[in-house]
XYZ file of C-alpha atoms in Angstrom:
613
model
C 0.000 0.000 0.000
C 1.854 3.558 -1.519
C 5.683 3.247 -2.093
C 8.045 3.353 0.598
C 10.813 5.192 -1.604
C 11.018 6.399 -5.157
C 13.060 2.930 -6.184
C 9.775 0.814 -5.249
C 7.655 3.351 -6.957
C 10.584 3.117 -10.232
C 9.872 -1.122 -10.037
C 6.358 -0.870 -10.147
C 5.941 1.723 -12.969
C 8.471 -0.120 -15.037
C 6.447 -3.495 -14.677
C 3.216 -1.915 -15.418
C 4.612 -0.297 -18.575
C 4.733 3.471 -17.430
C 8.676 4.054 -17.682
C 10.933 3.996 -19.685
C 14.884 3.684 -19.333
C 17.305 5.392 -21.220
C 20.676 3.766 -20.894
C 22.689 6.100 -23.500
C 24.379 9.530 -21.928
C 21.947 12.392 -21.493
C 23.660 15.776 -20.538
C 22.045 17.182 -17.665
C 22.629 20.765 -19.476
C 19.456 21.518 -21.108
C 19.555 18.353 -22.646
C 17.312 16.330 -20.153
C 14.924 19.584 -19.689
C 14.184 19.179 -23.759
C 13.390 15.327 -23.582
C 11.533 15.928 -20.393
C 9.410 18.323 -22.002
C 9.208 16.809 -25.688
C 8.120 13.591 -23.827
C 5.637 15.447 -21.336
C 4.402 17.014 -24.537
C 3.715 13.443 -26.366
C 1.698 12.316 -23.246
C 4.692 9.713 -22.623
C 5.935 7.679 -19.937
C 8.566 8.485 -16.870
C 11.926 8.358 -17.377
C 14.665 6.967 -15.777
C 18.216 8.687 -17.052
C 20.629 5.870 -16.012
C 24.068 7.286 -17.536
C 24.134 11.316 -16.722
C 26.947 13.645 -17.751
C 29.291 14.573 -15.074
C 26.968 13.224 -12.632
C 27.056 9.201 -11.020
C 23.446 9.385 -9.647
C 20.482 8.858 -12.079
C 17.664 10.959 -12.911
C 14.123 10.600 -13.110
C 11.586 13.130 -15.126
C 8.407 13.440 -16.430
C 7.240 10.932 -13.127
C 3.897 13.036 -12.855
C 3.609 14.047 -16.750
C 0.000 12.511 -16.698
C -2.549 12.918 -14.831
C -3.783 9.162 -15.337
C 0.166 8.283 -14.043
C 0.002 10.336 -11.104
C -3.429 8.674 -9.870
C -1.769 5.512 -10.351
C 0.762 6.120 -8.257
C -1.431 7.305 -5.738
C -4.070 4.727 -6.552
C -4.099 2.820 -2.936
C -5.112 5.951 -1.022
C -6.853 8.893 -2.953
C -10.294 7.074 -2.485
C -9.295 7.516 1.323
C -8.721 11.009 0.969
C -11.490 11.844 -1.132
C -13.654 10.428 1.525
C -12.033 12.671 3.944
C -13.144 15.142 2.067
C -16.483 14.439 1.550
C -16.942 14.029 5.467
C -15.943 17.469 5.873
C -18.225 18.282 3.139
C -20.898 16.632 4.744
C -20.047 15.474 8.345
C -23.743 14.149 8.601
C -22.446 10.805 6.182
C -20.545 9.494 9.125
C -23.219 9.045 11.247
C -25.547 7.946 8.145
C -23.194 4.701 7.932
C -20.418 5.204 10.561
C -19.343 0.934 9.432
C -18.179 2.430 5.826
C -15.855 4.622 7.225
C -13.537 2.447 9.597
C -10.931 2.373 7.476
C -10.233 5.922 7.586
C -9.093 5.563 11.308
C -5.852 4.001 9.570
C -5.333 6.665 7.841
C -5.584 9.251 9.937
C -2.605 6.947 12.093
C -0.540 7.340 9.261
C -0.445 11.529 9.250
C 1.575 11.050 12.224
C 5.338 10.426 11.447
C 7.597 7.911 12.777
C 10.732 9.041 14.004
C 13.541 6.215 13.657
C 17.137 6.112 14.585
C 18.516 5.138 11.614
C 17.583 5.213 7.760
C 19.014 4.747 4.311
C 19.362 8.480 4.075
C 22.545 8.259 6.544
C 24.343 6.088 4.225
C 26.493 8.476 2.304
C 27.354 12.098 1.634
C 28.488 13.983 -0.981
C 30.003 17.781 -2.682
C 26.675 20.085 -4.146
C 28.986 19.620 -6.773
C 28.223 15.661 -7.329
C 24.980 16.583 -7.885
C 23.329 16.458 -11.654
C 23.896 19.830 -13.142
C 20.299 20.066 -14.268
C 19.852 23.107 -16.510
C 16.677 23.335 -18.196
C 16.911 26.949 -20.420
C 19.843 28.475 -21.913
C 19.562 31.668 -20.102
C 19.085 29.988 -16.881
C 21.555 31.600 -13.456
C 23.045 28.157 -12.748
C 22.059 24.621 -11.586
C 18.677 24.325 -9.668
C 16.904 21.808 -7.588
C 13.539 21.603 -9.575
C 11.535 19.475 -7.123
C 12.832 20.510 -4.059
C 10.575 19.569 -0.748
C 11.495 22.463 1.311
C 11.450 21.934 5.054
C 11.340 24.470 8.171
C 9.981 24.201 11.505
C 8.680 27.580 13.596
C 11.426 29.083 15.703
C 8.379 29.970 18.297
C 7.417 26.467 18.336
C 9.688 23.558 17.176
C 8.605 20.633 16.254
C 6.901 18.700 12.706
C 3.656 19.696 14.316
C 4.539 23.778 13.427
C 6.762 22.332 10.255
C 6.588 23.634 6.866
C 6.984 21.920 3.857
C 7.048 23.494 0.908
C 8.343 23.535 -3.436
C 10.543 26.119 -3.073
C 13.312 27.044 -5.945
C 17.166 26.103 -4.675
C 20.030 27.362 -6.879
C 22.701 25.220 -5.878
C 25.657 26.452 -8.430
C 25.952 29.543 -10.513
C 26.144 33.298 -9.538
C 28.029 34.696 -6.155
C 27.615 31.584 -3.938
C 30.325 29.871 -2.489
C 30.822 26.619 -4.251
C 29.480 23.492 -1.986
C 28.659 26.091 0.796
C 25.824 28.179 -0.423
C 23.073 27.928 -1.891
C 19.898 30.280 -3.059
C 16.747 29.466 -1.237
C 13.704 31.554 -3.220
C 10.682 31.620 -1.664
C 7.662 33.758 -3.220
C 5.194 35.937 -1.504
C 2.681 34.283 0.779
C 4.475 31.300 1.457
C 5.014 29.598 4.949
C 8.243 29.596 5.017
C 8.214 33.124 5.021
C 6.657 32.987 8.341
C 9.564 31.001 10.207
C 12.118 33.071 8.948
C 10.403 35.735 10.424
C 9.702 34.322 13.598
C 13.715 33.407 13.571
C 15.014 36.871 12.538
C 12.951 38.395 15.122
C 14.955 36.007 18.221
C 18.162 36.492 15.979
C 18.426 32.598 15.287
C 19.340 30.870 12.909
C 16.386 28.951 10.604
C 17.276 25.990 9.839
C 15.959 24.424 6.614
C 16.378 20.993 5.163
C 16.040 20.125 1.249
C 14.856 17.054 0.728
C 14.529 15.531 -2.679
C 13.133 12.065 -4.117
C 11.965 9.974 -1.375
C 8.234 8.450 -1.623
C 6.498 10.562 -4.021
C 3.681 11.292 -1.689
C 6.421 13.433 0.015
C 6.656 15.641 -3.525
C 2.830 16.337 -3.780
C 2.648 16.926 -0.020
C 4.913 19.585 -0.666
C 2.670 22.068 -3.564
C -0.421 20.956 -1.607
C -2.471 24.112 -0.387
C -3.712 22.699 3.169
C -5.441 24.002 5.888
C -3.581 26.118 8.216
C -2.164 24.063 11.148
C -1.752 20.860 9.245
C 1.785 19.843 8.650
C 2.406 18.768 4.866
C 4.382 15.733 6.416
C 1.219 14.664 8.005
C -0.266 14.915 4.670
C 2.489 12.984 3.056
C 1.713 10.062 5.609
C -2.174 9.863 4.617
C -1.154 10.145 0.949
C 1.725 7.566 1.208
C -0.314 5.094 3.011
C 2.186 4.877 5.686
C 3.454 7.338 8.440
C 6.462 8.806 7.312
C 9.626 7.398 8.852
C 11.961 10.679 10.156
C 15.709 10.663 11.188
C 17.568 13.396 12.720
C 19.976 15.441 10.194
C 23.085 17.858 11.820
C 21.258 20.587 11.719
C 18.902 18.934 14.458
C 15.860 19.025 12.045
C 14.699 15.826 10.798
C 14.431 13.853 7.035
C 12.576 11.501 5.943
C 14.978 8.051 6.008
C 13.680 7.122 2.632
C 14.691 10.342 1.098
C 17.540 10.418 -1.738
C 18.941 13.511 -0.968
C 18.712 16.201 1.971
C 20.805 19.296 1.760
C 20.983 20.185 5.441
C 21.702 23.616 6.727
C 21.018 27.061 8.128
C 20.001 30.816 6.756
C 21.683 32.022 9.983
C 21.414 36.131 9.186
C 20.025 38.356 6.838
C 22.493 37.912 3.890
C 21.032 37.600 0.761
C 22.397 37.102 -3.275
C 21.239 37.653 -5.976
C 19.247 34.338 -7.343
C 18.466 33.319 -10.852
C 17.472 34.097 -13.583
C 15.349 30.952 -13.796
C 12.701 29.651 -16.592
C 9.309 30.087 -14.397
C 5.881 28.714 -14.688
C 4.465 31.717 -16.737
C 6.740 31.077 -19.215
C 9.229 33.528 -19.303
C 12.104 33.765 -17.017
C 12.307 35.101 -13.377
C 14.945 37.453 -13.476
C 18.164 38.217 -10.592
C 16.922 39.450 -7.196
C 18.393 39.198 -3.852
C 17.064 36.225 -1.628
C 18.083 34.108 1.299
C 21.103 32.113 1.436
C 21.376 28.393 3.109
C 24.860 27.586 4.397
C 24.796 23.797 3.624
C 26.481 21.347 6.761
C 25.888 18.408 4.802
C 24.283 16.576 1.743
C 22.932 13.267 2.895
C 22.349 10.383 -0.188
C 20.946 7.168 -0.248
C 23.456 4.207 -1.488
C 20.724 3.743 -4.607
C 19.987 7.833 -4.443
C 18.328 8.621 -7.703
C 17.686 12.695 -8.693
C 14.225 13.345 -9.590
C 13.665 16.467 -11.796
C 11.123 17.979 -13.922
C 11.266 21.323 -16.111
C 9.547 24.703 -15.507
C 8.014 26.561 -18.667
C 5.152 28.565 -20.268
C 2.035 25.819 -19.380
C 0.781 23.125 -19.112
C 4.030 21.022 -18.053
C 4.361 18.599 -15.856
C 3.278 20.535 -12.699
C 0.155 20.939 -14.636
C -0.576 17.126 -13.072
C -0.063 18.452 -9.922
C -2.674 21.124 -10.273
C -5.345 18.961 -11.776
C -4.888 16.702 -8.881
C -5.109 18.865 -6.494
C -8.380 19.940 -7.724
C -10.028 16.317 -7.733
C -9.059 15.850 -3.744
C -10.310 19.714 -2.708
C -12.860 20.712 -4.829
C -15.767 19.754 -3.136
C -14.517 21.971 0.075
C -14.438 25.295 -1.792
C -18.105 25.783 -0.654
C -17.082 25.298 3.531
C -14.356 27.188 2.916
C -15.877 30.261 1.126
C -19.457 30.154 1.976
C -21.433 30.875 -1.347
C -18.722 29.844 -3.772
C -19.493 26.946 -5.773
C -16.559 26.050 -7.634
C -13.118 28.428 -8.422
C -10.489 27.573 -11.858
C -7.003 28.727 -11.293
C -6.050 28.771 -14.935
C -3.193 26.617 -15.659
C -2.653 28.116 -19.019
C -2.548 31.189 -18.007
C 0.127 30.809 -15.713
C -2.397 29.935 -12.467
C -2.238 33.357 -10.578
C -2.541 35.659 -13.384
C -5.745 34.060 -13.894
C -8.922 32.856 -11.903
C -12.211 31.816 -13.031
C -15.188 31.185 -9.775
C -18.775 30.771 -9.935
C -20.315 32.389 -6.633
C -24.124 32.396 -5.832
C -26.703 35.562 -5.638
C -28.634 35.547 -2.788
C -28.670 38.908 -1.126
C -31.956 40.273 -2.636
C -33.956 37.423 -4.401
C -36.940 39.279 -4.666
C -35.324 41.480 -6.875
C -35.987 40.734 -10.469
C -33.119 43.298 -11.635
C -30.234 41.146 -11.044
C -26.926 42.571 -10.172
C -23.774 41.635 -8.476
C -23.738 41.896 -5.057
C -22.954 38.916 -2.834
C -20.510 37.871 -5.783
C -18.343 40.767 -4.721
C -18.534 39.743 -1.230
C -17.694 35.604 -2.613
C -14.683 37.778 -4.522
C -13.280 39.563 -1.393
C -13.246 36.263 0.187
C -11.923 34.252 -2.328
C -9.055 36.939 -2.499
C -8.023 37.151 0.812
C -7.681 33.004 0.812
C -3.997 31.471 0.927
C -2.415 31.581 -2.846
C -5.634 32.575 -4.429
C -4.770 36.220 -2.877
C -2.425 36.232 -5.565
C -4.668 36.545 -8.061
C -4.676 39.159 -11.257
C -7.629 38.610 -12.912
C -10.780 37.307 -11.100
C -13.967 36.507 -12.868
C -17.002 35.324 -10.956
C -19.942 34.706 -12.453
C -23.697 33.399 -10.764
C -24.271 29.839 -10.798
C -27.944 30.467 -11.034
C -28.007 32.521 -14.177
C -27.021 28.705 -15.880
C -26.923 26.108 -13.466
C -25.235 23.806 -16.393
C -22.392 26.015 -16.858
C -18.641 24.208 -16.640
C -15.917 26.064 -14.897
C -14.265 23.953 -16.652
C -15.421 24.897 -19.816
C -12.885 28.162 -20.530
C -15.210 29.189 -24.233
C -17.983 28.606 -22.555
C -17.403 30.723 -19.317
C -16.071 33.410 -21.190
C -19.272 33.396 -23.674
C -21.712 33.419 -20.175
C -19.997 36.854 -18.655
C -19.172 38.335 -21.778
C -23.085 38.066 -22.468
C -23.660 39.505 -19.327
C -21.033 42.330 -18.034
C -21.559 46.086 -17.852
C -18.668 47.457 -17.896
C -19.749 50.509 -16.434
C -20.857 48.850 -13.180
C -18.989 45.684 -12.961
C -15.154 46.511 -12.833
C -13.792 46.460 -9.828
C -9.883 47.456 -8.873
C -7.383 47.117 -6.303
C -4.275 48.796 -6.888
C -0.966 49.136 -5.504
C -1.116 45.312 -3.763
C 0.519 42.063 -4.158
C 0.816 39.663 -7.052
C 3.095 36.682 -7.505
C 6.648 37.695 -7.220
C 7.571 35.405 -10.696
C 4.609 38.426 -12.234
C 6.480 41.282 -13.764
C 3.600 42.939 -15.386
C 3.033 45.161 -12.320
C 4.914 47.796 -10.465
C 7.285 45.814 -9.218
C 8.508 42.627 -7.325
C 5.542 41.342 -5.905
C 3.795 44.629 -6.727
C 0.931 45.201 -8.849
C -3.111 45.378 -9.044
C -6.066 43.131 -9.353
C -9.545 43.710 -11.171
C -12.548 41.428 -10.279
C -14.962 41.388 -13.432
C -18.136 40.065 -11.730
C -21.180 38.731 -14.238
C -24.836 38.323 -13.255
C -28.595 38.791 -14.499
C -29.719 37.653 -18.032
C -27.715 38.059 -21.116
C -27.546 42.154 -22.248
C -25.740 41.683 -25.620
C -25.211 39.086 -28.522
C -21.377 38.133 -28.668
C -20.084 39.086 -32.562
C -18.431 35.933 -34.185
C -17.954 37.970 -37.886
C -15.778 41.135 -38.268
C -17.606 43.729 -39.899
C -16.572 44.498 -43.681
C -16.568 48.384 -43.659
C -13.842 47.990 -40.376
C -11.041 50.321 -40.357
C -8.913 51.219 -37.125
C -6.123 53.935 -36.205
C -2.557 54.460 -37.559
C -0.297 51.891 -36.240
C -3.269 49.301 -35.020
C -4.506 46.216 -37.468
C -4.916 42.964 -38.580
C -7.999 42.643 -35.942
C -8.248 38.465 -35.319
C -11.384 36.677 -33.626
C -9.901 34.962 -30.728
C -13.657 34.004 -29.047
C -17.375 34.986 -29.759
C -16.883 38.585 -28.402
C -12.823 38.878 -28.107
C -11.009 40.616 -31.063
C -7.392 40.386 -31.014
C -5.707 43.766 -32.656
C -2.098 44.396 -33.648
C -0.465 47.356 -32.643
C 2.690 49.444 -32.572
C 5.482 48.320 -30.078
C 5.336 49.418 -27.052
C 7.339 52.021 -25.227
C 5.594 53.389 -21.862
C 7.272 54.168 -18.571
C 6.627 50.768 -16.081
C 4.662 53.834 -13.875
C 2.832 55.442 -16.559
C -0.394 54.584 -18.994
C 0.085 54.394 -22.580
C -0.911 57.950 -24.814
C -1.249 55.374 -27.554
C -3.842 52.851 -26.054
C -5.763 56.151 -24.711
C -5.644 57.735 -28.606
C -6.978 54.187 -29.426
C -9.917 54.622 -27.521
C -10.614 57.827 -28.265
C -10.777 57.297 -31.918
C -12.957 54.498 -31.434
C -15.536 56.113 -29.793
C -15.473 59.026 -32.334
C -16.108 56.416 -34.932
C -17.972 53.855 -33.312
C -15.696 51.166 -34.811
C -16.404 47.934 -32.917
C -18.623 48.766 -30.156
C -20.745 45.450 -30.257
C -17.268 43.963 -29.206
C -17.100 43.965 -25.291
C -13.185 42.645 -25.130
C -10.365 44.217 -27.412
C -6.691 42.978 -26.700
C -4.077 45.258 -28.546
C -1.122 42.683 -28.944
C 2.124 42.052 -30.337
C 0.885 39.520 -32.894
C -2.688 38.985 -33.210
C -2.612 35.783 -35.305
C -0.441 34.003 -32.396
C -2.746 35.470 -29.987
C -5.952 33.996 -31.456
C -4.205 30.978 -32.788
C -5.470 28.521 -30.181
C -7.540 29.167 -26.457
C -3.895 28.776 -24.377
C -2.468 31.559 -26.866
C -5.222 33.610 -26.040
C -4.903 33.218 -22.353
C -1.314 33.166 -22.396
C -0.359 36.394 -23.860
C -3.687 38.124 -22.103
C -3.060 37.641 -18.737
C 0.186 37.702 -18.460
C 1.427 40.741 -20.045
C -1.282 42.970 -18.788
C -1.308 44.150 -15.248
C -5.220 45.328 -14.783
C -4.222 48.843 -13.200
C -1.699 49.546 -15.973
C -3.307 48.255 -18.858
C -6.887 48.070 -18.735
C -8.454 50.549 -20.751
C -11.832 51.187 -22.809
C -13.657 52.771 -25.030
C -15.821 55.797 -23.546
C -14.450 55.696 -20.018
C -14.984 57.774 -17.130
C -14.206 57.719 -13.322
C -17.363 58.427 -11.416
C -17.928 58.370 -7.212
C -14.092 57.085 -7.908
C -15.682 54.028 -9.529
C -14.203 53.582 -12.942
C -15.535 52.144 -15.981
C -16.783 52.367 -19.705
C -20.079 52.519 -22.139
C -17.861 50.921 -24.961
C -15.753 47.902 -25.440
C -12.716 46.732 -22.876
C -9.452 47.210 -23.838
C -6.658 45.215 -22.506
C -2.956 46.130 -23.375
C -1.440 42.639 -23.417
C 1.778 43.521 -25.431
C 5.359 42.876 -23.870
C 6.252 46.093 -22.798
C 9.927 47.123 -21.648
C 10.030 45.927 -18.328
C 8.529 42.640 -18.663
C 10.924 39.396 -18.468
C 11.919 37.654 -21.510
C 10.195 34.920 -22.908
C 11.534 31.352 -22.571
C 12.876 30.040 -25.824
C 15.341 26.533 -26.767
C 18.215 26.070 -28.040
C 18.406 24.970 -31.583
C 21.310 22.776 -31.481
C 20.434 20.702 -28.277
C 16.638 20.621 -29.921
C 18.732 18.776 -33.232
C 20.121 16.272 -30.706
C 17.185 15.240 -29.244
C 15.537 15.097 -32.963
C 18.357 12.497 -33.443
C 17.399 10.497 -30.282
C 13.792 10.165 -31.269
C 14.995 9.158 -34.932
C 14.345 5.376 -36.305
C 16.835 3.438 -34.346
C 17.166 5.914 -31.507
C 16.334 5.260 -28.185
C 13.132 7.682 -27.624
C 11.593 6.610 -31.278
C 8.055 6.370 -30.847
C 8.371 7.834 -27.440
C 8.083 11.477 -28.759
C-alpha cells in the first residue's frame, strides 16, 4: 500500500509499462529539460536517465507528466482522501453509515510520522557539486533543484507539528555563492516559510531548513499541496503515502525523511542575501536576478541507490500541470465550507495559475429582486481573495451559478461566452491597486507589486457576442490585422510598445478615443491590442497566455468611452486590454536549436526515444 521510496515506486511503474529507461548519456545541461518536455508534450511515460553527464546518480523526469500516471501512483489511497473530504463536506455521512468509514481511522494513524534512529538516508554524503547539473533553459543563473521539498519548523514552536513543507526554488551552483557552501533558497510571496524566517530573525536565530529531494512521491505532492492552516504537509504525506512517514535526525537537528535520496541540510543564519536566478518560471518567461536568502549547507545526505528526480519549468501546461489537476479532484468539493457561497473556483493553468482565476459564486442577497446585479458575488470575490495563494490573483472573474446552473468552470469558451453576455462594464469593474501579485509576475509595479480587477457577471444576457468582423472595419494608424480569438474577443495588432513601467500608454488612450469618435467595434465587449494577433488567437492557451500575463489590470486596462465616477471607474464601450510585452517585462523562454537537433536524433528510427516522442 503507496511506495516506501522512489526505487519501489521506479519497479512498479516499469512493470506496469509506465517508464521507460534510457541507458545512452543524457547531458544534464538543457539536454534532459528538452526530452523531459518533448516527452511530457507526447503524453509519454517516466523516465529513468541511467548514464548522466558529469553526474554518477540517475535521474528521473516526467514521473507526474500525466494525470492518469500520477493517480496511479497514488491509486491505494486517494479514495481515502477523497472520503475525507467528503466528510468534511458533509459530516452528517458518518453518522448515516459510521461501518463504511472504519478504514479511515488508519489513515488518519498514518499523518503522524515515525521518528527512527537510523535510515538509508545516513548512508552516504556527498560535494553540491556531485549533484546532476540540471539546466533546463539556456539563459538559466546556474544549476537548480527543480523538485525541491522544502522543510522548516517555527522558531516559536519547534517541532513537525509547526513544520513547513514546501516547493521552493534552490540554486545550488551559478552566480556569487560559495561553491558546496551556499546555496539560493527563493521563496515567493505568501508562502510559509516566510513565516519562520520571520519568527527566527525576530529572536536572531538561525532557521534551519532541510532540502529534501526524491523519497516516496507522496512526500513531492505533499509539498505544492495548499492545506489548511495548522496541518503539517508531512502529516499529509503520511495519509497520501499510506504509511506514516519514517523521520531521522539530520546535523542541523531538524529531521528527514529516512527514505529520502537527498537532503541538503543547513542554516540561513542572518540576513544575507544574493542575488538568485534568472530561472525559466511557470508563466513562461524567465524570473529574473533578485536578492534572496542564502542556506549555508552542513551536509548533503544520499541514499546508497539515491536517484535525482527532476522535472522542467516553462510557459504551461508542463508537468506541474498534473499536480494542479490533482489537487483539484481531492479539494474541490470543500471550496463551498471554505468560502461560503462559492461553488466552484479555476485557477487557470494556461494562463500561468495566478494571473488568472475563473469562480462561480451564488446571488442571494436580494432574491426578490428581479433586476439582477452583483452583489454577494463581490462579497464571494473579497473572500476568495483574501484566501492562501488565491490572494495572488490578477484577474478574477465570478460569475452566478444560477443565471445557468449547467455552466462548466471547466469549460474556458464557454465561461467566457456566459460573462461576456452579461457584463456592464460601467458597473462591474472592480480594482485594487498598488497590492501584491506573484513575485515570478512582472507585469506590475514591481517585485511582488501590482493590481487586481474582479470582473463580476450576473442577471440575463444584455448583448449578442459578434463571431464575424464587420466588412466596412477600419482602425487607427499603427493598429490592425484585428483576429477573432472568441465569440466577443477581437485580437488587434499594434505598434510596439514604449511606456514608462509607472505610466499609462498615450497610444492605447488615442486608441480609444478614436474608437468612440467612430464607433468602430462597439458590439465587441473585449479588445486585446497585442504584439501579434494571429499568435494570440491561434489557439484558447495563446489567447490566455499572452492576455493575462502581459497585462497588469491597473496599468493596462483601458476602454472605449471611459470615465471615473464616485471614484468608480468604468466604460459605455468595449474593454481594452494592453497585453503587449512592454519594456520591463521578463523575456520569454525560448530553446536552443542545437540541443533541440540532438534530441531530434534520439527520437529518430533506431534511436532510443523513437516512438516515445
Amino acid at each position: 500500500m503507496g511506495y516506501n521510496n522512489l526505487q519501489e515506486c521506479i519497479r512498479d511503474l516499469e512493470a506496469a509499462g509506465r517508464l521507460v529507461r534510457l541507458d545512452v548519456e543524457v547531458d544534464p545541461y538543457l539536454e534532459a529539460g528538452v526530452i523531459q518536455r518533448r516527452v511530457y508534450q507526447a503524453g509519454g511515460p517516466a523516465l529513468l536517465f541511467t548514464r548522466v553527464k558529469g553526474s554518477r546518480f540517475p535521474m528521473l523526469g516526467n514521473l507526474f507528466g500525466t494525470l492518469d500516471r500520477a493517480r496511479y501512483l497514488f491509486r491505494d489511497t486517494l479514495p481515502a482522501l477523497e472520503k475525507l473530504v467528503r466528510l468534511k463536506v458533509d459530516p452528517g455521512e458518518a453518522m448515516r453509515a459510521p461501518w463504511k468509514n472504519l478504514g479511515l481511522i488508519r489513515t488518519l494513524w498514518n499523518a503522524r510520522p515515525k521518528f527512527v534512529s537510523n535510515g538509508p538516508i545516513l548512508a552516504g554524503t556527498c560535494d553540491l557539486t556531485d549533484l546532476p547539473n540540471q539546466v533546463s533553459w539556456p539563459k538559466d543563473g546556474g544549476a537548480f533543484v527543480t523538485l525541491p521539498q522544502v522543510y522548516s519548523e517555527s522558531p516559536a514552536s519547534p517541532g513537525w507539528m509547526h513544520s513547513n513543507l514546501g516547493m521552493y526554488r534552490v540554486q545550488f551552483s551559478g552566480g556569487q555563492y560559495a561553491p558546496n557552501r551556499e546555496v539560493g533558497l527563493h521563496y515567493q510571496i505568501h508562502r510559509g516559510i516566510a513565516v519562520h524566517h520571520a519568527q527566527a530573525l525576530e529572536r536572531r536565530q538561525p532557521l534551519r531548513v532541510n532540502v529534501f529531494i526524491g523519497g516516496p512521491p507522496a512526500m513531492t505532492l505533499a509539498a505544492v499541496m495548499p492545506l489548511p492552516e495548522g496541518m503539517p504537509e508531512i502529516s499529509f504525506a503520511g495519509m497520501l503515502g499510506g504509511h506514516r512517514m519514517e523521520l531521522v535526525p539530520a546535523a542541523n537537528g531538524l529531521v528527514m525523511p529516512a527514505h529520502a535520496d537527498f537532503c541538503i541540510s543547513g542554516v540561513i543564519d542572518d540576513t544575507k542575501t544574493l542575488p538568485e536566478g534568472p530561472f525559466g518560471d511557470h508563466l513562461g518567461y524567465y524570473s529574473l536576478e533578485h536578492d534572496f536568502p542564502v542556506l549555508r549547507v552542513d551536509r548533503v545526505y544520499h541514499r546508497p541507490d539515491a536517484i535525482w528526480p527532476f522535472t522542467t519549468v516553462g510557459r504551461p501546461p508542463q508537468e506541474d500541470t498534473s499536480f494542479g489537476a490533482l489537487i483539484h479532484e481531492l479539494t474541490g468539493e470543500a471550496i463551498p465550507t471554505v468560502l461560503p457561497g462559492v461553488r466552484a473556483i479555476h485557477a487557470v493553468d494556461a494562463a500561468g495559475v495566478h494571473p488568472l482565476l475563473l469562480a462561480l459564486g451564488s446571488e442571494r442577497y436580494v432574491p426578490y429582486d428581479p433586476h439582477k446585479s452583483p452583489r454577494e458575488l463581490l462579497t464571494q470575490a473579497n473572500a476568495i481573495l483574501g484566501q492562501g495563494q488565491l490572494s495572488l490573483a490578477k484577474y478574477l472573474f465570478i460569475a452566478n451559478s444560477g443565471d445557468d446552473p449547467a455552466l462548466d468552470i471547466h469549460d474556458i469558451p464557454a465561461f467566457f461566452r456566459h460573462v461576456l453576455q452579461r457584463v456592464d462594464w460601467t458597473r462591474d469593474l472592480h480594482f485594487q491597486t498598488r497590492t501584491t501579485v506573484d513575485t515570478l509576475d512582472y507585469s506590475g509595479l514591481g517585485l511582488n507589486e501590482g493590481s487586481k480587477v474582479v470582473i463580476a457577471a450576473a442577471g440575463p444576457p444584455r448583448r449578442t457576442l459578434p463571431t464575424t468582423l464587420p466588412r466596412d472595419m477600419r482602425l487607427p494608424d499603427g493598429f490592425d490585422v484585428p483576429t477573432i480569438c472568441l465569440p466577443g474577443v477581437l485580437a488587434v495588432q499594434g505598434p510596439p510598445c514604449v511606456r514608462n513601467r509607472h505610466a499609462q500608454d498615450p497610444r492605447m488612450e488615442d486608441l480609444c478615443r478614436e474608437l468612440r469618435d467612430t464607433g468602430q467595434f462597439q458590439e465587441w465587449p473585449l479588445i486585446l491590442v497585442v504584439d501579434d494577433s494571429a499568435f494570440t488567437a491561434a489557439s484558447l492557451n495563446n489567447f490566455l497566455w499572452i492576455c493575462f500575463t502581459r497585462s497588469d489590470p491597473g496599468c493596462d486596462i483601458y476602454g472605449v468611452g471611459a470615465s471615473t465616477i464616485c471614484k468608480h471607474w468604468g466604460c459605455t464601450g468595449p474593454l481594452v486590454i494592453d497585453a503587449r510585452s512592454k519594456p520591463h517585462h521578463a523575456p520569454a523562454l525560448e530553446p536552443d536549436p542545437e540541443v533541440e537537433k540532438r534530441v531530434d536524433q534520439l527520437a529518430a528510427r533506431g534511436g532510443p526515444l523513437h516512438r516515445v516522442i
